[in-house]
């Protein structure tokens, strides 16, 4: 459940796909090692994303690959946010499968391949017989539709 969101977070400031995978792997190793330090009742996503940010910065320093990623200063600026700005409510997360079910079949397949099975756009293009550009456009449109659907569902609940 947390992997797609974490991957998206890391991809927002790391351009190299292999480095994204390394950051995710190092993050989960650290999360596992420090699990006893997590305080139940606090925001697990924020805790994990903080670890991911630190792992990205460490890998950048270690590999000196600044040309494949934003500078540490930019990463820090991108990550400087209030917890509530990026954390999704449990209700929003619960509504997502309902909204995914409302997508057109091919859009739903692309979303599932990308966010549930963690395929990259070129792989999705090969699987679906599309171009990579068509996959990127479809995913972009699907994200807009999903965001609007979740917002509508939440608004309807408040009425």
N, CA and C atoms as an extended XYZ file, in Angstrom:
477
Properties=species:S:1:pos:R:3:atomname:S:1:resname:S:1:resid:I:1 pbc="F F F"
N         0.826       -1.193        0.000 N   UNK     1
C         0.000        0.000        0.000 CA  UNK     1
C         0.873        1.261        0.000 C   UNK     1
N         1.981        1.258        0.707 N   UNK     2
C         2.825        2.452        0.802 CA  UNK     2
C         3.836        2.556       -0.334 C   UNK     2
N         4.146        1.455       -0.998 N   UNK     3
C         5.191        1.468       -2.019 CA  UNK     3
C         4.897        2.424       -3.173 C   UNK     3
N         3.711        2.411       -3.787 N   UNK     4
C         3.482        3.339       -4.906 CA  UNK     4
C         3.634        4.807       -4.502 C   UNK     4
N         3.129        5.164       -3.333 N   UNK     5
C         3.252        6.552       -2.875 CA  UNK     5
C         4.712        6.905       -2.596 C   UNK     5
N         5.431        5.986       -1.972 N   UNK     6
C         6.847        6.232       -1.692 CA  UNK     6
C         7.639        6.351       -2.990 C   UNK     6
N         7.361        5.472       -3.936 N   UNK     7
C         8.053        5.527       -5.233 CA  UNK     7
C         7.780        6.864       -5.914 C   UNK     7
N         6.541        7.315       -5.895 N   UNK     8
C         6.206        8.604       -6.492 CA  UNK     8
C         6.926        9.749       -5.812 C   UNK     8
N         7.014        9.678       -4.490 N   UNK     9
C         7.717       10.706       -3.729 CA  UNK     9
C         9.183       10.764       -4.147 C   UNK     9
N         9.840        9.619       -4.190 N   UNK    10
C        11.261        9.583       -4.538 CA  UNK    10
C        11.455       10.011       -5.999 C   UNK    10
N        10.565        9.568       -6.889 N   UNK    11
C        10.677        9.942       -8.299 CA  UNK    11
C        10.470       11.436       -8.519 C   UNK    11
N         9.842       12.105       -7.562 N   UNK    12
C         9.622       13.537       -7.733 CA  UNK    12
C        10.927       14.335       -7.674 C   UNK    12
N        11.997       13.746       -7.130 N   UNK    13
C        13.272       14.462       -7.077 CA  UNK    13
C        14.473       13.640       -7.523 C   UNK    13
N        14.301       12.380       -7.840 N   UNK    14
C        15.384       11.551       -8.361 CA  UNK    14
C        15.007       11.148       -9.784 C   UNK    14
N        15.834       11.491      -10.750 N   UNK    15
C        15.515       11.245      -12.156 CA  UNK    15
C        15.957        9.871      -12.644 C   UNK    15
N        16.947        9.295      -12.033 N   UNK    16
C        17.504        8.025      -12.475 CA  UNK    16
C        16.702        6.870      -11.870 C   UNK    16
N        16.117        6.037      -12.739 N   UNK    17
C        15.251        4.950      -12.263 CA  UNK    17
C        16.000        3.966      -11.368 C   UNK    17
N        17.220        3.638      -11.722 N   UNK    18
C        17.994        2.700      -10.905 CA  UNK    18
C        18.258        3.291       -9.526 C   UNK    18
N        18.533        4.580       -9.482 N   UNK    19
C        18.773        5.234       -8.198 CA  UNK    19
C        17.490        5.271       -7.366 C   UNK    19
N        16.347        5.458       -8.023 N   UNK    20
C        15.059        5.407       -7.308 CA  UNK    20
C        14.912        4.052       -6.634 C   UNK    20
N        15.188        2.988       -7.385 N   UNK    21
C        15.086        1.640       -6.808 CA  UNK    21
C        16.042        1.461       -5.637 C   UNK    21
N        17.259        2.008       -5.767 N   UNK    22
C        18.231        1.913       -4.677 CA  UNK    22
C        17.732        2.658       -3.436 C   UNK    22
N        17.169        3.842       -3.646 N   UNK    23
C        16.648        4.632       -2.514 CA  UNK    23
C        15.523        3.865       -1.827 C   UNK    23
N        14.616        3.296       -2.609 N   UNK    24
C        13.486        2.537       -2.044 CA  UNK    24
C        14.012        1.344       -1.248 C   UNK    24
N        14.951        0.618       -1.824 N   UNK    25
C        15.509       -0.550       -1.140 CA  UNK    25
C        16.187       -0.141        0.172 C   UNK    25
N        17.022        0.879        0.119 N   UNK    26
C        17.698        1.344        1.328 CA  UNK    26
C        16.697        1.858        2.365 C   UNK    26
N        15.639        2.485        1.883 N   UNK    27
C        14.596        2.983        2.793 CA  UNK    27
C        13.952        1.827        3.538 C   UNK    27
N        13.559        0.778        2.818 N   UNK    28
C        12.901       -0.348        3.473 CA  UNK    28
C        13.834       -1.107        4.398 C   UNK    28
N        15.108       -1.175        4.053 N   UNK    29
C        16.081       -1.797        4.963 CA  UNK    29
C        16.137       -0.999        6.270 C   UNK    29
N        16.184        0.321        6.152 N   UNK    30
C        16.251        1.179        7.341 CA  UNK    30
C        14.948        1.134        8.132 C   UNK    30
N        13.822        1.166        7.436 N   UNK    31
C        12.517        1.079        8.121 CA  UNK    31
C        12.450       -0.217        8.915 C   UNK    31
N        12.889       -1.308        8.317 N   UNK    32
C        12.883       -2.591        9.008 CA  UNK    32
C        13.816       -2.570       10.220 C   UNK    32
N        14.987       -2.004       10.047 N   UNK    33
C        15.966       -1.968       11.136 CA  UNK    33
C        15.516       -1.064       12.280 C   UNK    33
N        14.772        0.001       11.947 N   UNK    34
C        14.358        0.975       12.956 CA  UNK    34
C        12.886        0.846       13.337 C   UNK    34
N        12.257       -0.257       12.990 N   UNK    35
C        10.825       -0.428       13.250 CA  UNK    35
C        10.477       -0.221       14.721 C   UNK    35
N        11.358       -0.625       15.602 N   UNK    36
C        11.075       -0.478       17.033 CA  UNK    36
C        11.072        0.983       17.471 C   UNK    36
N        11.657        1.868       16.661 N   UNK    37
C        11.695        3.295       16.993 CA  UNK    37
C        10.448        4.038       16.530 C   UNK    37
N         9.649        3.410       15.671 N   UNK    38
C         8.428        4.067       15.201 CA  UNK    38
C         7.416        4.098       16.334 C   UNK    38
N         6.802        5.268       16.521 N   UNK    39
C         5.822        5.443       17.585 CA  UNK    39
C         4.422        5.216       17.025 C   UNK    39
N         3.751        4.138       17.459 N   UNK    40
C         2.382        3.886       16.986 CA  UNK    40
C         1.497        5.113       17.240 C   UNK    40
N         0.626        5.374       16.282 N   UNK    41
C        -0.248        6.530       16.392 CA  UNK    41
C         0.289        7.759       15.680 C   UNK    41
N         1.586        7.712       15.287 N   UNK    42
C         2.142        8.826       14.524 CA  UNK    42
C         2.035        8.493       13.035 C   UNK    42
N         2.452        9.406       12.193 N   UNK    43
C         2.283        9.266       10.756 CA  UNK    43
C         3.396        8.393       10.164 C   UNK    43
N         3.042        7.158        9.823 N   UNK    44
C         4.013        6.217        9.265 CA  UNK    44
C         4.567        6.721        7.939 C   UNK    44
N         3.697        7.278        7.095 N   UNK    45
C         4.146        7.767        5.795 CA  UNK    45
C         5.180        8.874        5.957 C   UNK    45
N         4.918        9.823        6.826 N   UNK    46
C         5.868       10.926        7.020 CA  UNK    46
C         7.206       10.388        7.538 C   UNK    46
N         7.156        9.444        8.447 N   UNK    47
C         8.368        8.836        8.994 CA  UNK    47
C         9.159        8.147        7.885 C   UNK    47
N         8.466        7.356        7.067 N   UNK    48
C         9.112        6.622        5.985 CA  UNK    48
C         9.685        7.571        4.939 C   UNK    48
N         8.922        8.618        4.594 N   UNK    49
C         9.384        9.566        3.579 CA  UNK    49
C        10.604       10.349        4.066 C   UNK    49
N        10.672       10.616        5.345 N   UNK    50
C        11.856       11.286        5.889 CA  UNK    50
C        13.079       10.389        5.740 C   UNK    50
N        12.900        9.114        6.019 N   UNK    51
C        13.993        8.161        5.843 CA  UNK    51
C        14.391        8.112        4.369 C   UNK    51
N        13.422        8.088        3.470 N   UNK    52
C        13.706        8.040        2.028 CA  UNK    52
C        14.478        9.275        1.577 C   UNK    52
N        14.086       10.424        2.084 N   UNK    53
C        14.802       11.660        1.716 CA  UNK    53
C        16.261       11.577        2.155 C   UNK    53
N        16.487       11.112        3.384 N   UNK    54
C        17.858       10.989        3.882 CA  UNK    54
C        18.648        9.953        3.077 C   UNK    54
N        18.007        8.866        2.710 N   UNK    55
C        18.691        7.838        1.912 CA  UNK    55
C        19.052        8.385        0.534 C   UNK    55
N        18.161        9.159       -0.063 N   UNK    56
C        18.458        9.758       -1.373 CA  UNK    56
C        19.666       10.675       -1.258 C   UNK    56
N        19.688       11.495       -0.233 N   UNK    57
C        20.823       12.411       -0.047 CA  UNK    57
C        22.121       11.638        0.186 C   UNK    57
N        22.050       10.570        0.975 N   UNK    58
C        23.245        9.760        1.225 CA  UNK    58
C        23.761        9.116       -0.058 C   UNK    58
N        22.842        8.560       -0.853 N   UNK    59
C        23.260        7.915       -2.094 CA  UNK    59
C        23.845        8.929       -3.078 C   UNK    59
N        23.287       10.123       -3.090 N   UNK    60
C        23.833       11.164       -3.965 CA  UNK    60
C        25.249       11.516       -3.566 C   UNK    60
N        25.452       11.671       -2.275 N   UNK    61
C        26.793       11.998       -1.792 CA  UNK    61
C        27.756       10.861       -2.102 C   UNK    61
N        27.334        9.646       -1.838 N   UNK    62
C        28.198        8.480       -2.014 CA  UNK    62
C        28.550        8.272       -3.486 C   UNK    62
N        27.620        8.444       -4.363 N   UNK    63
C        27.839        8.136       -5.779 CA  UNK    63
C        28.200        9.348       -6.616 C   UNK    63
N        28.080       10.529       -6.026 N   UNK    64
C        28.399       11.773       -6.735 CA  UNK    64
C        27.706       11.824       -8.090 C   UNK    64
N        26.403       11.566       -8.086 N   UNK    65
C        25.643       11.530       -9.321 CA  UNK    65
C        24.673       12.708       -9.392 C   UNK    65
N        25.123       13.860       -9.049 N   UNK    66
C        24.255       15.032       -9.012 CA  UNK    66
C        23.633       15.364      -10.366 C   UNK    66
N        24.247       14.946      -11.445 N   UNK    67
C        23.672       15.234      -12.759 CA  UNK    67
C        22.431       14.402      -13.037 C   UNK    67
N        22.163       13.368      -12.260 N   UNK    68
C        20.995       12.522      -12.454 CA  UNK    68
C        19.909       12.830      -11.438 C   UNK    68
N        20.113       13.850      -10.676 N   UNK    69
C        19.168       14.150       -9.618 CA  UNK    69
C        19.273       15.628       -9.282 C   UNK    69
N        18.256       16.149       -8.642 N   UNK    70
C        18.343       17.524       -8.172 CA  UNK    70
C        19.411       17.607       -7.094 C   UNK    70
N        19.885       18.807       -6.854 N   UNK    71
C        20.889       18.998       -5.809 CA  UNK    71
C        20.261       18.725       -4.440 C   UNK    71
N        21.092       18.414       -3.448 N   UNK    72
C        20.551       18.196       -2.104 CA  UNK    72
C        19.737       19.382       -1.590 C   UNK    72
N        20.121       20.588       -1.981 N   UNK    73
C        19.384       21.773       -1.541 CA  UNK    73
C        17.967       21.769       -2.117 C   UNK    73
N        17.865       21.409       -3.399 N   UNK    74
C        16.545       21.362       -4.040 CA  UNK    74
C        15.708       20.254       -3.424 C   UNK    74
N        16.339       19.110       -3.165 N   UNK    75
C        15.604       18.009       -2.529 CA  UNK    75
C        15.067       18.449       -1.178 C   UNK    75
N        15.899       19.101       -0.398 N   UNK    76
C        15.452       19.578        0.914 CA  UNK    76
C        14.279       20.551        0.761 C   UNK    76
N        14.362       21.447       -0.224 N   UNK    77
C        13.270       22.409       -0.439 CA  UNK    77
C        11.994       21.703       -0.865 C   UNK    77
N        12.120       20.706       -1.747 N   UNK    78
C        10.943       19.965       -2.185 CA  UNK    78
C        10.310       19.183       -1.040 C   UNK    78
N        11.149       18.715       -0.140 N   UNK    79
C        10.658       17.886        0.955 CA  UNK    79
C        10.221       18.699        2.160 C   UNK    79
N        10.496       19.984        2.168 N   UNK    80
C        10.114       20.836        3.293 CA  UNK    80
C         8.630       21.149        3.163 C   UNK    80
N         7.836       20.380        3.823 N   UNK    81
C         6.390       20.546        3.734 CA  UNK    81
C         5.774       20.196        5.074 C   UNK    81
N         4.578       20.629        5.228 N   UNK    82
C         3.833       20.224        6.397 CA  UNK    82
C         3.358       18.797        6.177 C   UNK    82
N         3.327       18.028        7.204 N   UNK    83
C         2.897       16.649        7.124 CA  UNK    83
C         1.529       16.531        6.480 C   UNK    83
N         0.631       17.424        6.799 N   UNK    84
C        -0.738       17.352        6.298 CA  UNK    84
C        -0.826       17.652        4.810 C   UNK    84
N         0.191       18.280        4.232 N   UNK    85
C         0.139       18.610        2.811 CA  UNK    85
C         0.278       17.380        1.936 C   UNK    85
N         1.015       16.370        2.361 N   UNK    86
C         1.235       15.209        1.517 CA  UNK    86
C         0.565       13.957        2.053 C   UNK    86
N         0.220       13.948        3.287 N   UNK    87
C        -0.398       12.764        3.852 CA  UNK    87
C        -1.850       12.677        3.411 C   UNK    87
N        -2.214       11.510        2.942 N   UNK    88
C        -3.584       11.306        2.524 CA  UNK    88
C        -4.351       10.711        3.688 C   UNK    88
N        -5.587       11.109        3.798 N   UNK    89
C        -6.398       10.566        4.878 CA  UNK    89
C        -6.721        9.109        4.581 C   UNK    89
N        -7.026        8.391        5.612 N   UNK    90
C        -7.426        6.995        5.443 CA  UNK    90
C        -8.651        6.910        4.536 C   UNK    90
N        -9.545        7.893        4.642 N   UNK    91
C       -10.753        7.899        3.820 CA  UNK    91
C       -10.405        8.088        2.338 C   UNK    91
N        -9.478        8.987        2.042 N   UNK    92
C        -9.066        9.183        0.652 CA  UNK    92
C        -8.475        7.897        0.076 C   UNK    92
N        -7.661        7.241        0.849 N   UNK    93
C        -7.051        5.990        0.405 CA  UNK    93
C        -8.123        4.921        0.212 C   UNK    93
N        -9.114        4.887        1.103 N   UNK    94
C       -10.192        3.906        0.982 CA  UNK    94
C       -11.052        4.160       -0.255 C   UNK    94
N       -11.189        5.417       -0.652 N   UNK    95
C       -12.002        5.754       -1.823 CA  UNK    95
C       -11.288        5.474       -3.136 C   UNK    95
N        -9.998        5.383       -3.108 N   UNK    96
C        -9.233        5.213       -4.337 CA  UNK    96
C        -9.637        3.965       -5.130 C   UNK    96
N        -9.776        2.791       -4.513 N   UNK    97
C       -10.191        1.619       -5.305 CA  UNK    97
C       -11.562        1.809       -5.970 C   UNK    97
N       -12.464        2.499       -5.294 N   UNK    98
C       -13.780        2.775       -5.876 CA  UNK    98
C       -13.604        3.607       -7.142 C   UNK    98
N       -12.768        4.636       -7.058 N   UNK    99
C       -12.533        5.512       -8.208 CA  UNK    99
C       -11.758        4.806       -9.314 C   UNK    99
N       -10.810        3.965       -8.948 N   UNK   100
C       -10.080        3.192       -9.957 CA  UNK   100
C       -11.055        2.302      -10.721 C   UNK   100
N       -12.022        1.736      -10.006 N   UNK   101
C       -13.033        0.897      -10.645 CA  UNK   101
C       -13.892        1.636      -11.648 C   UNK   101
N       -13.940        2.954      -11.550 N   UNK   102
C       -14.739        3.769      -12.471 CA  UNK   102
C       -13.971        4.180      -13.723 C   UNK   102
N       -12.672        3.925      -13.753 N   UNK   103
C       -11.872        4.275      -14.931 CA  UNK   103
C       -12.253        3.380      -16.110 C   UNK   103
N       -11.992        3.884      -17.308 N   UNK   104
C       -12.148        3.059      -18.506 CA  UNK   104
C       -11.211        1.859      -18.376 C   UNK   104
N       -11.581        0.717      -18.961 N   UNK   105
C       -10.789       -0.505      -18.758 CA  UNK   105
C        -9.297       -0.363      -19.080 C   UNK   105
N        -8.949        0.266      -20.191 N   UNK   106
C        -7.525        0.388      -20.553 CA  UNK   106
C        -6.800        1.358      -19.624 C   UNK   106
N        -7.470        2.415      -19.209 N   UNK   107
C        -6.870        3.352      -18.257 CA  UNK   107
C        -6.653        2.649      -16.922 C   UNK   107
N        -7.641        1.860      -16.503 N   UNK   108
C        -7.522        1.107      -15.247 CA  UNK   108
C        -6.353        0.126      -15.331 C   UNK   108
N        -6.195       -0.548      -16.466 N   UNK   109
C        -5.087       -1.485      -16.645 CA  UNK   109
C        -3.749       -0.755      -16.544 C   UNK   109
N        -3.640        0.401      -17.182 N   UNK   110
C        -2.395        1.174      -17.128 CA  UNK   110
C        -2.088        1.596      -15.690 C   UNK   110
N        -3.092        2.070      -14.972 N   UNK   111
C        -2.905        2.490      -13.577 CA  UNK   111
C        -2.477        1.309      -12.716 C   UNK   111
N        -3.125        0.176      -12.891 N   UNK   112
C        -2.776       -0.998      -12.098 CA  UNK   112
C        -1.354       -1.473      -12.402 C   UNK   112
N        -0.994       -1.468      -13.683 N   UNK   113
C         0.369       -1.869      -14.045 CA  UNK   113
C         1.402       -0.925      -13.430 C   UNK   113
N         1.095        0.362      -13.430 N   UNK   114
C         2.066        1.351      -12.932 CA  UNK   114
C         2.139        1.372      -11.411 C   UNK   114
N         0.993        1.480      -10.775 N   UNK   115
C         0.996        1.763       -9.333 CA  UNK   115
C         0.799        0.549       -8.442 C   UNK   115
N         0.239       -0.515       -8.964 N   UNK   116
C         0.090       -1.709       -8.139 CA  UNK   116
C         1.188       -2.726       -8.434 C   UNK   116
N         1.616       -2.775       -9.700 N   UNK   117
C         2.641       -3.744      -10.072 CA  UNK   117
C         4.010       -3.105      -10.300 C   UNK   117
N         4.076       -1.763      -10.181 N   UNK   118
C         5.330       -0.996      -10.248 CA  UNK   118
C         6.083       -1.156      -11.577 C   UNK   118
N         5.337       -1.315      -12.668 N   UNK   119
C         5.970       -1.318      -13.992 CA  UNK   119
C         6.264        0.117      -14.400 C   UNK   119
N         7.320        0.312      -15.135 N   UNK   120
C         7.669        1.634      -15.663 CA  UNK   120
C         6.929        1.855      -16.978 C   UNK   120
N         6.746        3.114      -17.379 N   UNK   121
C         6.010        3.387      -18.625 CA  UNK   121
C         6.490        2.612      -19.851 C   UNK   121
N         7.808        2.460      -20.094 N   UNK   122
C         8.196        1.664      -21.269 CA  UNK   122
C         7.712        0.207      -21.198 C   UNK   122
N         7.723       -0.362      -19.997 N   UNK   123
C         7.232       -1.731      -19.835 CA  UNK   123
C         5.726       -1.792      -20.077 C   UNK   123
N         5.012       -0.793      -19.547 N   UNK   124
C         3.562       -0.744      -19.739 CA  UNK   124
C         3.240       -0.609      -21.224 C   UNK   124
N         4.009        0.211      -21.915 N   UNK   125
C         3.806        0.394      -23.354 CA  UNK   125
C         3.953       -0.936      -24.087 C   UNK   125
N         4.965       -1.677      -23.728 N   UNK   126
C         5.184       -2.989      -24.365 CA  UNK   126
C         4.024       -3.931      -24.063 C   UNK   126
N         3.595       -3.988      -22.805 N   UNK   127
C         2.513       -4.882      -22.391 CA  UNK   127
C         1.204       -4.528      -23.087 C   UNK   127
N         0.929       -3.226      -23.184 N   UNK   128
C        -0.360       -2.781      -23.700 CA  UNK   128
C        -0.347       -2.489      -25.205 C   UNK   128
N         0.829       -2.541      -25.822 N   UNK   129
C         0.918       -2.255      -27.244 CA  UNK   129
C         0.758       -0.775      -27.569 C   UNK   129
N         1.165        0.063      -26.649 N   UNK   130
C         1.088        1.515      -26.805 CA  UNK   130
C         2.500        2.066      -26.935 C   UNK   130
N         2.583        3.363      -27.236 N   UNK   131
C         3.871        4.042      -27.157 CA  UNK   131
C         4.070        4.488      -25.706 C   UNK   131
N         5.310        4.741      -25.356 N   UNK   132
C         5.588        5.236      -23.998 CA  UNK   132
C         4.896        6.571      -23.770 C   UNK   132
N         4.882        7.415      -24.790 N   UNK   133
C         4.201        8.708      -24.667 CA  UNK   133
C         2.711        8.524      -24.405 C   UNK   133
N         2.086        7.570      -25.083 N   UNK   134
C         0.656        7.305      -24.863 CA  UNK   134
C         0.406        6.831      -23.428 C   UNK   134
N         1.316        6.029      -22.900 N   UNK   135
C         1.194        5.573      -21.512 CA  UNK   135
C         1.288        6.759      -20.563 C   UNK   135
N         2.266        7.626      -20.769 N   UNK   136
C         2.428        8.792      -19.896 CA  UNK   136
C         1.193        9.688      -19.937 C   UNK   136
N         0.630        9.898      -21.124 N   UNK   137
C        -0.574       10.721      -21.250 CA  UNK   137
C        -1.745       10.042      -20.543 C   UNK   137
N        -1.907        8.747      -20.761 N   UNK   138
C        -3.012        8.016      -20.129 CA  UNK   138
C        -2.907        8.055      -18.609 C   UNK   138
N        -1.697        7.871      -18.092 N   UNK   139
C        -1.510        7.909      -16.639 CA  UNK   139
C        -1.773        9.304      -16.091 C   UNK   139
N        -1.331       10.316      -16.794 N   UNK   140
C        -1.571       11.694      -16.362 CA  UNK   140
C        -3.068       11.980      -16.300 C   UNK   140
N        -3.775       11.609      -17.352 N   UNK   141
C        -5.229       11.821      -17.372 CA  UNK   141
C        -5.929       11.008      -16.292 C   UNK   141
N        -5.476        9.783      -16.091 N   UNK   142
C        -6.085        8.940      -15.064 CA  UNK   142
C        -5.883        9.536      -13.677 C   UNK   142
N        -4.713       10.097      -13.412 N   UNK   143
C        -4.467       10.721      -12.105 CA  UNK   143
C        -5.410       11.895      -11.876 C   UNK   143
N        -5.652       12.683      -12.933 N   UNK   144
C        -6.587       13.805      -12.811 CA  UNK   144
C        -7.984       13.284      -12.504 C   UNK   144
N        -8.413       12.271      -13.238 N   UNK   145
C        -9.740       11.693      -13.025 CA  UNK   145
C        -9.858       11.123      -11.615 C   UNK   145
N        -8.835       10.437      -11.157 N   UNK   146
C        -8.864        9.850       -9.813 CA  UNK   146
C        -8.907       10.925       -8.738 C   UNK   146
N        -8.109       11.964       -8.908 N   UNK   147
C        -8.102       13.063       -7.938 CA  UNK   147
C        -9.493       13.705       -7.861 C   UNK   147
N       -10.097       13.963       -9.019 N   UNK   148
C       -11.424       14.577       -9.053 CA  UNK   148
C       -12.480       13.647       -8.464 C   UNK   148
N       -12.376       12.368       -8.770 N   UNK   149
C       -13.334       11.389       -8.245 CA  UNK   149
C       -13.270       11.324       -6.721 C   UNK   149
N       -12.073       11.234       -6.174 N   UNK   150
C       -11.917       11.177       -4.712 CA  UNK   150
C       -12.460       12.465       -4.088 C   UNK   150
N       -12.160       13.596       -4.685 N   UNK   151
C       -12.662       14.874       -4.163 CA  UNK   151
C       -14.181       14.911       -4.177 C   UNK   151
N       -14.787       14.451       -5.281 N   UNK   152
C       -16.262       14.413       -5.371 CA  UNK   152
C       -16.852       13.495       -4.309 C   UNK   152
N       -16.229       12.323       -4.144 N   UNK   153
C       -16.732       11.364       -3.153 CA  UNK   153
C       -16.684       11.962       -1.746 C   UNK   153
N       -15.574       12.630       -1.423 N   UNK   154
C       -15.441       13.258       -0.106 CA  UNK   154
C       -16.469       14.378        0.072 C   UNK   154
N       -16.678       15.163       -0.975 N   UNK   155
C       -17.660       16.261       -0.912 CA  UNK   155
C       -19.060       15.700       -0.700 C   UNK   155
N       -19.377       14.595       -1.386 N   UNK   156
C       -20.700       13.988       -1.236 CA  UNK   156
C       -20.914       13.431        0.173 C   UNK   156
N       -19.847       12.973        0.802 N   UNK   157
C       -19.963       12.454        2.173 CA  UNK   157
C       -20.243       13.545        3.178 C   UNK   157
N       -19.783       14.770        2.883 N   UNK   158
C       -19.953       15.875        3.820 CA  UNK   158
C       -21.343       16.486        3.739 C   UNK   158
N       -22.070       16.158        2.669 N   UNK   159
C       -23.405       16.751        2.490 CA  UNK   159
C       -24.394       16.070        3.399 C   UNK   159
